[in-house]
XYZ file of C-alpha atoms in Angstrom:
548
model
C 11.519 -21.648 -33.719
C 8.485 -19.622 -34.572
C 7.812 -17.489 -31.526
C 7.434 -13.720 -31.698
C 10.905 -12.307 -31.638
C 12.557 -8.973 -31.137
C 12.270 -5.662 -32.953
C 14.673 -5.166 -35.854
C 17.936 -3.414 -35.187
C 19.095 -0.592 -37.482
C 21.664 -1.612 -40.045
C 24.786 0.120 -41.293
C 26.661 -0.639 -44.511
C 29.352 -3.259 -44.106
C 32.990 -2.458 -44.786
C 34.575 -3.726 -48.009
C 36.111 -7.191 -48.005
C 39.870 -7.329 -47.394
C 42.258 -7.541 -50.290
C 44.592 -9.773 -48.292
C 43.654 -12.070 -45.405
C 46.978 -12.187 -43.588
C 47.214 -11.133 -39.930
C 49.437 -9.255 -39.341
C 51.469 -8.043 -42.334
C 54.111 -6.282 -40.258
C 54.347 -2.563 -39.601
C 56.887 0.173 -39.727
C 57.323 2.678 -36.936
C 57.829 6.392 -36.866
C 57.127 8.365 -40.031
C 55.603 11.680 -40.929
C 52.530 13.244 -42.438
C 54.015 13.407 -45.926
C 54.549 9.658 -45.965
C 51.184 8.960 -44.410
C 52.710 7.289 -41.374
C 52.728 7.998 -37.663
C 52.421 6.667 -34.159
C 49.777 6.967 -31.525
C 47.196 5.265 -29.351
C 44.087 3.565 -30.698
C 41.366 1.058 -30.124
C 40.036 -1.795 -32.231
C 36.320 -2.215 -33.005
C 36.480 -5.583 -34.716
C 38.772 -7.806 -36.730
C 37.178 -6.923 -40.074
C 36.713 -3.213 -39.537
C 39.406 -1.182 -37.834
C 37.775 1.678 -35.998
C 40.217 3.901 -34.236
C 39.983 6.891 -31.971
C 43.114 9.037 -32.001
C 44.735 6.123 -33.870
C 48.010 5.842 -35.758
C 48.367 4.385 -39.228
C 51.783 2.893 -39.901
C 52.823 1.985 -43.396
C 53.349 -1.737 -43.869
C 56.860 -3.045 -44.252
C 56.796 -6.850 -44.584
C 59.186 -8.516 -42.217
C 59.334 -5.720 -39.666
C 57.719 -6.734 -36.364
C 55.396 -4.603 -34.337
C 57.385 -2.713 -31.702
C 56.735 -4.249 -28.281
C 54.357 -2.332 -26.018
C 55.726 -0.338 -23.144
C 55.600 -1.689 -19.605
C 52.140 -1.658 -18.098
C 50.463 -1.624 -21.487
C 48.649 -4.196 -23.572
C 48.804 -4.104 -27.365
C 46.733 -5.636 -30.110
C 47.323 -5.402 -33.847
C 44.978 -6.025 -36.737
C 45.206 -5.531 -40.478
C 43.051 -2.724 -41.804
C 40.454 -3.706 -44.338
C 40.219 -0.261 -45.978
C 43.316 0.441 -48.009
C 44.438 3.586 -49.896
C 43.846 3.637 -53.628
C 47.304 5.187 -54.009
C 50.198 6.101 -51.704
C 49.657 9.371 -49.855
C 51.243 12.285 -51.645
C 51.968 15.813 -50.590
C 48.428 16.189 -49.270
C 47.684 13.139 -47.121
C 44.147 14.291 -46.418
C 43.246 13.813 -50.093
C 43.814 10.048 -50.105
C 40.579 8.053 -50.270
C 40.528 4.692 -48.495
C 38.391 2.839 -51.006
C 40.530 -0.140 -51.965
C 43.984 -0.810 -53.332
C 47.154 -2.726 -52.743
C 48.999 -1.039 -49.888
C 48.380 -2.927 -46.630
C 48.354 -0.945 -43.431
C 48.236 -2.056 -39.823
C 47.167 -0.374 -36.620
C 48.650 -0.685 -33.181
C 46.204 -0.329 -30.304
C 47.466 0.332 -26.802
C 45.846 1.354 -23.544
C 47.002 1.512 -19.970
C 45.832 -1.096 -17.486
C 46.420 0.461 -14.070
C 43.539 -1.398 -12.386
C 42.301 -5.003 -12.557
C 39.569 -5.564 -15.101
C 36.374 -6.631 -13.339
C 33.945 -7.233 -16.183
C 33.949 -7.032 -19.957
C 31.709 -4.543 -21.699
C 29.148 -6.762 -23.482
C 28.599 -4.838 -26.681
C 32.062 -3.936 -27.837
C 33.053 -0.346 -28.548
C 30.138 2.031 -28.536
C 29.943 5.809 -28.943
C 29.315 7.615 -25.703
C 27.131 10.085 -27.555
C 27.933 11.609 -30.931
C 27.255 15.296 -31.466
C 26.243 16.819 -34.815
C 29.891 17.436 -35.777
C 30.482 13.658 -35.492
C 32.693 13.908 -32.420
C 32.463 11.027 -29.967
C 34.151 9.572 -26.927
C 35.004 5.937 -27.610
C 35.446 3.176 -25.018
C 37.683 0.112 -25.297
C 36.071 -3.303 -25.632
C 36.672 -6.721 -24.136
C 38.876 -7.611 -27.135
C 41.546 -5.380 -25.584
C 40.744 -6.469 -22.047
C 39.762 -2.937 -21.042
C 36.782 -1.281 -19.494
C 35.757 2.267 -18.582
C 38.891 3.898 -19.980
C 37.548 6.985 -21.829
C 39.610 8.324 -24.707
C 39.910 11.903 -25.909
C 37.022 12.970 -28.180
C 37.999 13.000 -31.838
C 36.526 14.059 -35.133
C 35.262 11.033 -37.036
C 35.674 11.167 -40.804
C 37.018 9.024 -43.627
C 40.492 9.635 -45.057
C 43.818 10.720 -43.635
C 43.990 13.430 -41.026
C 46.738 16.070 -40.905
C 48.885 13.758 -38.784
C 48.606 10.919 -41.306
C 46.147 8.952 -39.159
C 43.077 7.245 -40.578
C 39.760 8.165 -38.961
C 36.645 6.181 -39.872
C 33.030 6.603 -38.766
C 32.005 3.752 -36.446
C 29.381 1.183 -37.391
C 26.328 0.805 -35.202
C 26.200 -2.054 -32.668
C 24.010 -3.903 -35.186
C 26.931 -4.376 -37.575
C 30.005 -3.951 -35.390
C 31.822 -7.178 -34.772
C 31.228 -8.578 -31.330
C 34.504 -8.709 -29.388
C 36.145 -12.106 -29.298
C 36.220 -13.534 -25.730
C 39.849 -14.511 -26.159
C 40.912 -11.144 -27.541
C 41.752 -9.985 -31.041
C 44.671 -12.355 -31.469
C 42.443 -15.367 -30.632
C 39.662 -14.472 -33.063
C 39.038 -17.385 -35.481
C 37.249 -15.068 -37.921
C 40.651 -13.844 -39.060
C 41.059 -17.062 -41.073
C 38.115 -16.428 -43.380
C 38.055 -13.927 -46.233
C 34.494 -14.470 -47.496
C 31.512 -15.783 -45.543
C 28.238 -17.156 -46.912
C 25.220 -17.709 -44.650
C 22.544 -20.023 -46.077
C 19.065 -19.654 -44.562
C 16.121 -21.781 -45.694
C 13.689 -18.936 -46.597
C 13.210 -15.307 -45.624
C 9.493 -14.563 -45.615
C 8.728 -13.799 -41.923
C 10.674 -12.601 -38.876
C 10.616 -15.448 -36.379
C 13.121 -17.141 -34.114
C 15.301 -18.498 -36.909
C 15.588 -15.066 -38.488
C 16.654 -13.593 -35.140
C 19.471 -16.134 -35.032
C 20.381 -15.077 -38.571
C 20.563 -11.456 -37.403
C 22.986 -12.452 -34.663
C 25.144 -14.353 -37.150
C 25.208 -11.240 -39.319
C 26.423 -9.248 -36.332
C 29.264 -11.728 -35.900
C 29.993 -11.641 -39.653
C 28.946 -8.162 -40.845
C 30.353 -8.659 -44.348
C 28.637 -12.022 -44.971
C 26.462 -12.658 -48.011
C 23.101 -14.389 -47.583
C 21.760 -17.238 -49.733
C 18.160 -18.425 -49.480
C 15.349 -20.013 -51.486
C 12.766 -17.227 -51.245
C 13.209 -13.631 -50.103
C 10.549 -11.056 -49.234
C 12.433 -7.828 -48.372
C 9.275 -6.128 -47.070
C 8.978 -8.757 -44.319
C 12.610 -8.558 -43.203
C 14.452 -6.378 -40.706
C 16.832 -3.605 -41.719
C 19.715 -5.778 -40.540
C 18.926 -8.481 -43.095
C 18.043 -6.066 -45.901
C 21.449 -4.379 -45.517
C 23.181 -7.521 -46.827
C 23.501 -8.942 -50.301
C 20.855 -11.672 -50.661
C 21.044 -14.289 -53.426
C 18.010 -16.506 -54.011
C 17.714 -19.913 -55.629
C 15.562 -20.436 -58.717
C 12.610 -21.130 -56.391
C 12.190 -17.349 -56.082
C 11.195 -17.119 -59.764
C 8.490 -19.798 -59.615
C 4.818 -18.746 -59.519
C 3.531 -17.795 -56.075
C 6.832 -18.700 -54.403
C 6.639 -16.037 -51.692
C 3.366 -17.404 -50.326
C 3.496 -21.059 -51.339
C 7.227 -21.748 -51.065
C 6.682 -24.965 -49.126
C 4.859 -26.421 -52.137
C 8.205 -26.349 -53.952
C 9.977 -28.412 -51.286
C 10.720 -31.319 -53.703
C 12.721 -28.904 -55.896
C 14.744 -27.366 -53.095
C 17.551 -29.972 -52.976
C 18.375 -29.259 -56.619
C 17.947 -25.514 -56.049
C 20.462 -25.570 -53.186
C 23.008 -27.464 -55.225
C 22.719 -24.863 -57.988
C 23.843 -22.043 -55.684
C 27.416 -21.049 -56.543
C 29.508 -20.790 -53.375
C 32.914 -20.797 -55.039
C 35.160 -18.225 -53.403
C 33.581 -18.539 -49.944
C 35.923 -20.119 -47.416
C 33.319 -20.213 -44.622
C 29.741 -21.417 -45.149
C 27.244 -21.280 -42.273
C 23.891 -22.941 -42.926
C 20.860 -22.134 -40.775
C 18.755 -25.302 -41.013
C 15.083 -25.797 -40.279
C 13.931 -25.948 -43.846
C 16.469 -27.209 -46.406
C 19.688 -25.173 -46.217
C 22.639 -27.443 -45.394
C 22.598 -29.227 -48.786
C 24.659 -26.560 -50.561
C 27.923 -27.585 -52.192
C 30.785 -25.740 -50.521
C 34.279 -25.370 -51.953
C 36.707 -28.228 -51.127
C 38.780 -26.067 -48.778
C 35.832 -24.263 -47.193
C 34.562 -24.932 -43.679
C 30.826 -25.690 -43.541
C 29.235 -25.122 -40.125
C 25.523 -25.886 -39.770
C 23.392 -24.390 -37.004
C 20.335 -26.652 -36.795
C 17.079 -25.344 -35.369
C 15.458 -28.661 -36.280
C 15.738 -31.450 -38.827
C 12.779 -30.942 -41.153
C 9.788 -31.906 -39.003
C 7.522 -32.713 -41.965
C 10.023 -35.352 -43.120
C 10.751 -36.966 -39.778
C 8.994 -36.963 -36.404
C 5.964 -34.833 -37.458
C 5.509 -36.482 -40.860
C 2.214 -38.213 -40.024
C 0.794 -35.051 -38.409
C 1.488 -33.009 -41.536
C 0.163 -35.732 -43.840
C -3.108 -35.966 -41.924
C -3.535 -32.189 -42.070
C -3.133 -31.931 -45.853
C -5.693 -32.547 -48.600
C -6.316 -35.741 -50.570
C -3.722 -34.935 -53.244
C -1.087 -34.129 -50.623
C -1.798 -37.315 -48.705
C -1.316 -39.286 -51.928
C 1.928 -37.574 -52.970
C 3.694 -37.168 -49.631
C 4.777 -40.824 -49.182
C 6.612 -40.851 -52.520
C 8.111 -37.369 -52.285
C 9.114 -37.492 -48.618
C 10.754 -40.886 -49.039
C 13.166 -39.412 -51.585
C 13.640 -36.206 -49.586
C 14.578 -38.148 -46.447
C 17.347 -39.937 -48.328
C 18.690 -36.620 -49.639
C 18.372 -34.982 -46.220
C 20.449 -37.698 -44.578
C 23.067 -37.845 -47.342
C 23.462 -34.050 -47.497
C 24.240 -34.017 -43.759
C 27.516 -35.735 -44.664
C 28.584 -32.579 -46.545
C 28.649 -30.571 -43.301
C 31.923 -30.357 -41.384
C 30.535 -29.347 -37.979
C 26.987 -29.324 -36.609
C 25.504 -27.279 -33.789
C 22.057 -28.102 -32.349
C 19.923 -25.495 -30.604
C 18.907 -27.871 -27.774
C 19.534 -31.348 -26.428
C 16.192 -32.371 -27.920
C 17.331 -31.367 -31.411
C 20.716 -32.968 -30.760
C 18.988 -36.324 -30.219
C 16.849 -35.878 -33.335
C 19.938 -35.108 -35.424
C 21.574 -38.319 -34.212
C 18.419 -40.288 -35.009
C 17.724 -38.845 -38.468
C 21.210 -38.097 -39.796
C 23.474 -40.345 -37.695
C 25.665 -37.319 -36.980
C 27.042 -35.989 -33.712
C 26.219 -32.398 -32.821
C 27.194 -29.997 -30.051
C 24.476 -28.017 -28.287
C 24.505 -24.221 -28.602
C 21.333 -22.523 -27.417
C 20.018 -19.669 -29.575
C 20.573 -16.057 -28.520
C 17.791 -14.260 -26.663
C 17.920 -10.497 -26.147
C 17.163 -10.806 -22.445
C 18.126 -7.200 -21.695
C 15.108 -5.962 -23.667
C 12.769 -7.333 -20.987
C 12.140 -6.190 -17.415
C 9.816 -6.758 -14.477
C 6.526 -4.927 -14.009
C 5.483 -3.186 -10.815
C 2.188 -5.095 -10.707
C 1.248 -8.578 -11.898
C -2.230 -9.435 -13.197
C -4.388 -12.513 -12.517
C -4.336 -13.971 -16.046
C -2.095 -16.714 -17.380
C -0.559 -16.209 -20.831
C -0.184 -18.368 -23.950
C 1.814 -17.057 -26.949
C 2.415 -18.782 -30.262
C 1.192 -19.629 -33.726
C -2.213 -21.326 -33.783
C -1.040 -24.623 -35.282
C -1.635 -28.168 -33.995
C 1.762 -28.893 -32.451
C 1.625 -25.712 -30.333
C -1.404 -27.283 -28.564
C -3.628 -24.208 -28.108
C -6.531 -26.652 -27.762
C -4.937 -28.126 -24.645
C -4.590 -24.712 -22.997
C -8.191 -23.769 -23.835
C -9.704 -27.014 -22.568
C -7.745 -26.886 -19.298
C -8.608 -23.260 -18.528
C -12.233 -23.766 -19.516
C -12.355 -26.500 -16.878
C -10.468 -24.446 -14.282
C -12.431 -21.240 -14.879
C -9.219 -19.216 -14.594
C -8.386 -16.232 -16.834
C -6.126 -16.943 -19.817
C -4.884 -14.504 -22.494
C -3.837 -16.123 -25.781
C -1.771 -14.212 -28.348
C -1.434 -15.718 -31.803
C -2.959 -16.349 -35.194
C -2.880 -19.201 -37.656
C -4.916 -22.010 -39.234
C -6.586 -22.988 -35.945
C -7.479 -19.453 -34.838
C -11.183 -19.510 -35.754
C -11.728 -22.948 -34.274
C -9.975 -21.902 -31.047
C -12.171 -18.787 -30.725
C -15.254 -20.966 -30.941
C -13.777 -23.355 -28.390
C -12.761 -20.717 -25.835
C -14.949 -20.051 -22.801
C -15.741 -16.698 -21.164
C -12.528 -16.553 -19.107
C -10.310 -16.810 -22.205
C -9.293 -13.826 -24.367
C -7.698 -14.449 -27.787
C -5.696 -11.669 -29.477
C -4.319 -12.232 -33.001
C -1.154 -10.208 -32.360
C 0.535 -7.609 -30.172
C 3.236 -5.116 -31.035
C 6.522 -5.565 -29.253
C 5.893 -3.070 -26.469
C 2.480 -4.581 -25.716
C 4.005 -8.065 -25.774
C 6.668 -6.990 -23.278
C 3.937 -5.745 -20.948
C 1.985 -8.981 -21.376
C 5.087 -10.975 -20.444
C 5.846 -8.874 -17.368
C 2.264 -8.731 -16.066
C 1.110 -12.322 -16.606
C 0.656 -14.654 -13.669
C 2.653 -17.303 -15.551
C 3.243 -18.490 -19.106
C 1.536 -21.721 -20.192
C 3.737 -23.594 -22.679
C 2.140 -26.906 -23.706
C 4.089 -27.489 -26.958
C 6.988 -29.843 -27.561
C 9.284 -27.238 -29.098
C 12.758 -27.532 -30.571
C 13.869 -24.845 -28.113
C 11.278 -22.113 -27.529
C 12.335 -18.480 -27.209
C 9.096 -17.226 -25.628
C 9.715 -18.989 -22.265
C 13.134 -17.333 -21.962
C 11.662 -13.916 -22.783
C 9.021 -14.418 -20.080
C 11.675 -15.523 -17.584
C 13.702 -12.395 -18.467
C 10.556 -10.405 -17.623
C 10.576 -11.892 -14.124
C 7.640 -14.298 -14.569
C 7.535 -18.117 -14.313
C 6.762 -20.733 -16.967
C 4.520 -23.792 -16.752
C 5.873 -26.027 -19.520
C 5.297 -29.493 -20.879
C 8.173 -31.712 -19.725
C 9.531 -32.405 -23.191
C 11.477 -30.778 -26.003
C 13.626 -27.690 -25.629
C 11.820 -26.419 -22.533
C 13.824 -28.949 -20.526
C 16.912 -26.900 -21.466
C 15.479 -23.439 -20.826
C 13.237 -23.757 -17.745
C 14.720 -24.723 -14.380
C 12.132 -26.458 -12.196
C 11.647 -24.692 -8.888
C 13.567 -21.619 -10.062
C 12.077 -20.220 -13.270
C 9.028 -22.473 -13.554
C 7.369 -25.857 -13.255
C 6.616 -28.779 -15.587
C 3.574 -30.941 -16.241
C 4.156 -34.521 -17.311
C 1.774 -35.268 -20.205
C 0.098 -33.346 -23.022
C -3.358 -34.015 -21.600
C -5.984 -31.758 -20.063
C -5.804 -33.589 -16.717
C -2.008 -33.237 -16.547
C -2.105 -29.535 -17.421
C -4.804 -28.893 -14.801
C -2.650 -30.635 -12.213
C 0.287 -28.508 -13.340
C -1.678 -25.263 -12.900
C -2.720 -26.338 -9.398
C 0.908 -27.134 -8.531
C 1.966 -23.760 -9.954
C -0.557 -21.951 -7.769
C 0.823 -23.682 -4.679
C 4.423 -22.800 -5.667
C 3.916 -19.158 -6.723
C 4.062 -17.583 -3.232
C 7.709 -18.614 -2.983
C 8.628 -17.660 -6.557
C 11.528 -15.193 -6.990
C 11.337 -12.926 -10.073
C 15.021 -12.108 -9.667
C 15.949 -15.808 -9.768
C 13.963 -16.276 -12.974
C 15.727 -13.336 -14.600
C 19.123 -14.689 -13.555
C 18.177 -18.066 -15.036
C 17.274 -16.384 -18.337
C 20.712 -14.808 -18.617
C 22.155 -18.193 -19.576
C 20.800 -17.434 -23.054
C 22.169 -13.896 -23.480
C 23.624 -13.315 -26.970
C 27.229 -13.217 -25.752
C 27.039 -16.941 -24.941
C 25.855 -17.700 -28.488
C 28.650 -15.568 -29.961
C 31.273 -17.409 -27.950
C 29.833 -20.777 -28.988
C 29.958 -19.909 -32.683
C 33.542 -18.706 -32.419
C 34.557 -21.828 -30.502
C 33.031 -23.982 -33.255
C 35.294 -22.261 -35.797
C 38.502 -22.923 -33.879
């Protein structure tokens, strides 16, 4: 996926990894400030970072069960990941929670006097912190609660005078998303260390947005990749430890990384993933071929089997120079064999569309479940007025078919705005007629306006999935898409758009004419509702289900 994505989210430092993975370790009850124990009411932010408001810390006593909650209450218990470096002494407030051997657990309770209607989508979020770091915290779906404000508290690290641990909350960018089944059903509890393998990190496109969402689900994960350009990455990605393969050290790797493709299988196998019990590979370029530990679970999220090895091989070979055309048959033959064999190392495979699912079965002979990528649909909204121009957005490369859009709209004489740059950009500018405007790029706010004000999006490519159509739908505008690839998953004919049958000028012209006849009955609200199928919460739930 290479469409323009979303603006980077701010990052916060992740919490330290747990010393022990067990859930729960047992808790004691009662206690006093001198012993660093106590009771109280609290809330849980995520399974790897215990964030509590007015919370109690109870010293662990293996074998003692958690006292049952009172009638009318619901309880959840998690093991804290920040442990005291030494037992609290006479001054509990002096203890620093920076690591150690004493496990603690927290009990979280809240009253449920009314039925819960809807889960809060983003977990626990501050209601508005003031300069003295006081905040009102709200329970999340993990506790099955909503709109139950708690008493404002002072947020700081260490033990308070009552023996309770108060920690500053992470931002929504790094807070764990609440598990749909609640804290006790969270499969992330099983994994102590998580490695996420992404093919290369040199631009922020659709695949990198998926990586950001994975990092939200696993805020303590380490990243492994072939090539890393920090200046091109979001704050969310830069906040994590990134380990590169030896490709990073080769001449010109940041710009010409694809030239080193024949070396990438060996480079992946040289990455040391010992100690990681969960490996998630993000595959479009080579990523899944890492060697995971024998007891580790390897889950691969596949944006696409490598196009230049499989279904687009002849397109790429024709577009390269004489030397490339001579070398590609030999090199790609060997790479295809490795690509297929390395798929056997993966325990579970997720495909981002039914189209990619079929390609995985064809190339790798592996079954895959479909999990559509996350799209931040809430960042987009309708405009008060819609303009007369159609819109095309994408990289100016052959398979995106900008030539098809230009030729059709030249013939129709209708206005078309094209946003994108790439190898074909100059040729497309020469090809475009007077009704076509080509812009190399737009910032995010301008792109949002272009989405919301366009007459419709023209999408002539056969994409693996295609995030741009969903973003346009979330902006309340329809999509005219080629009836192939991932668009068949994202666009609903007669609701959020229409299809044209063939990648030809005549078929696209017929599609535009059909769109014009259909537009008077189009419902922007229906298109937005259709786009919500791809909200990030659905992706989160799919990833967690794949780990169960």
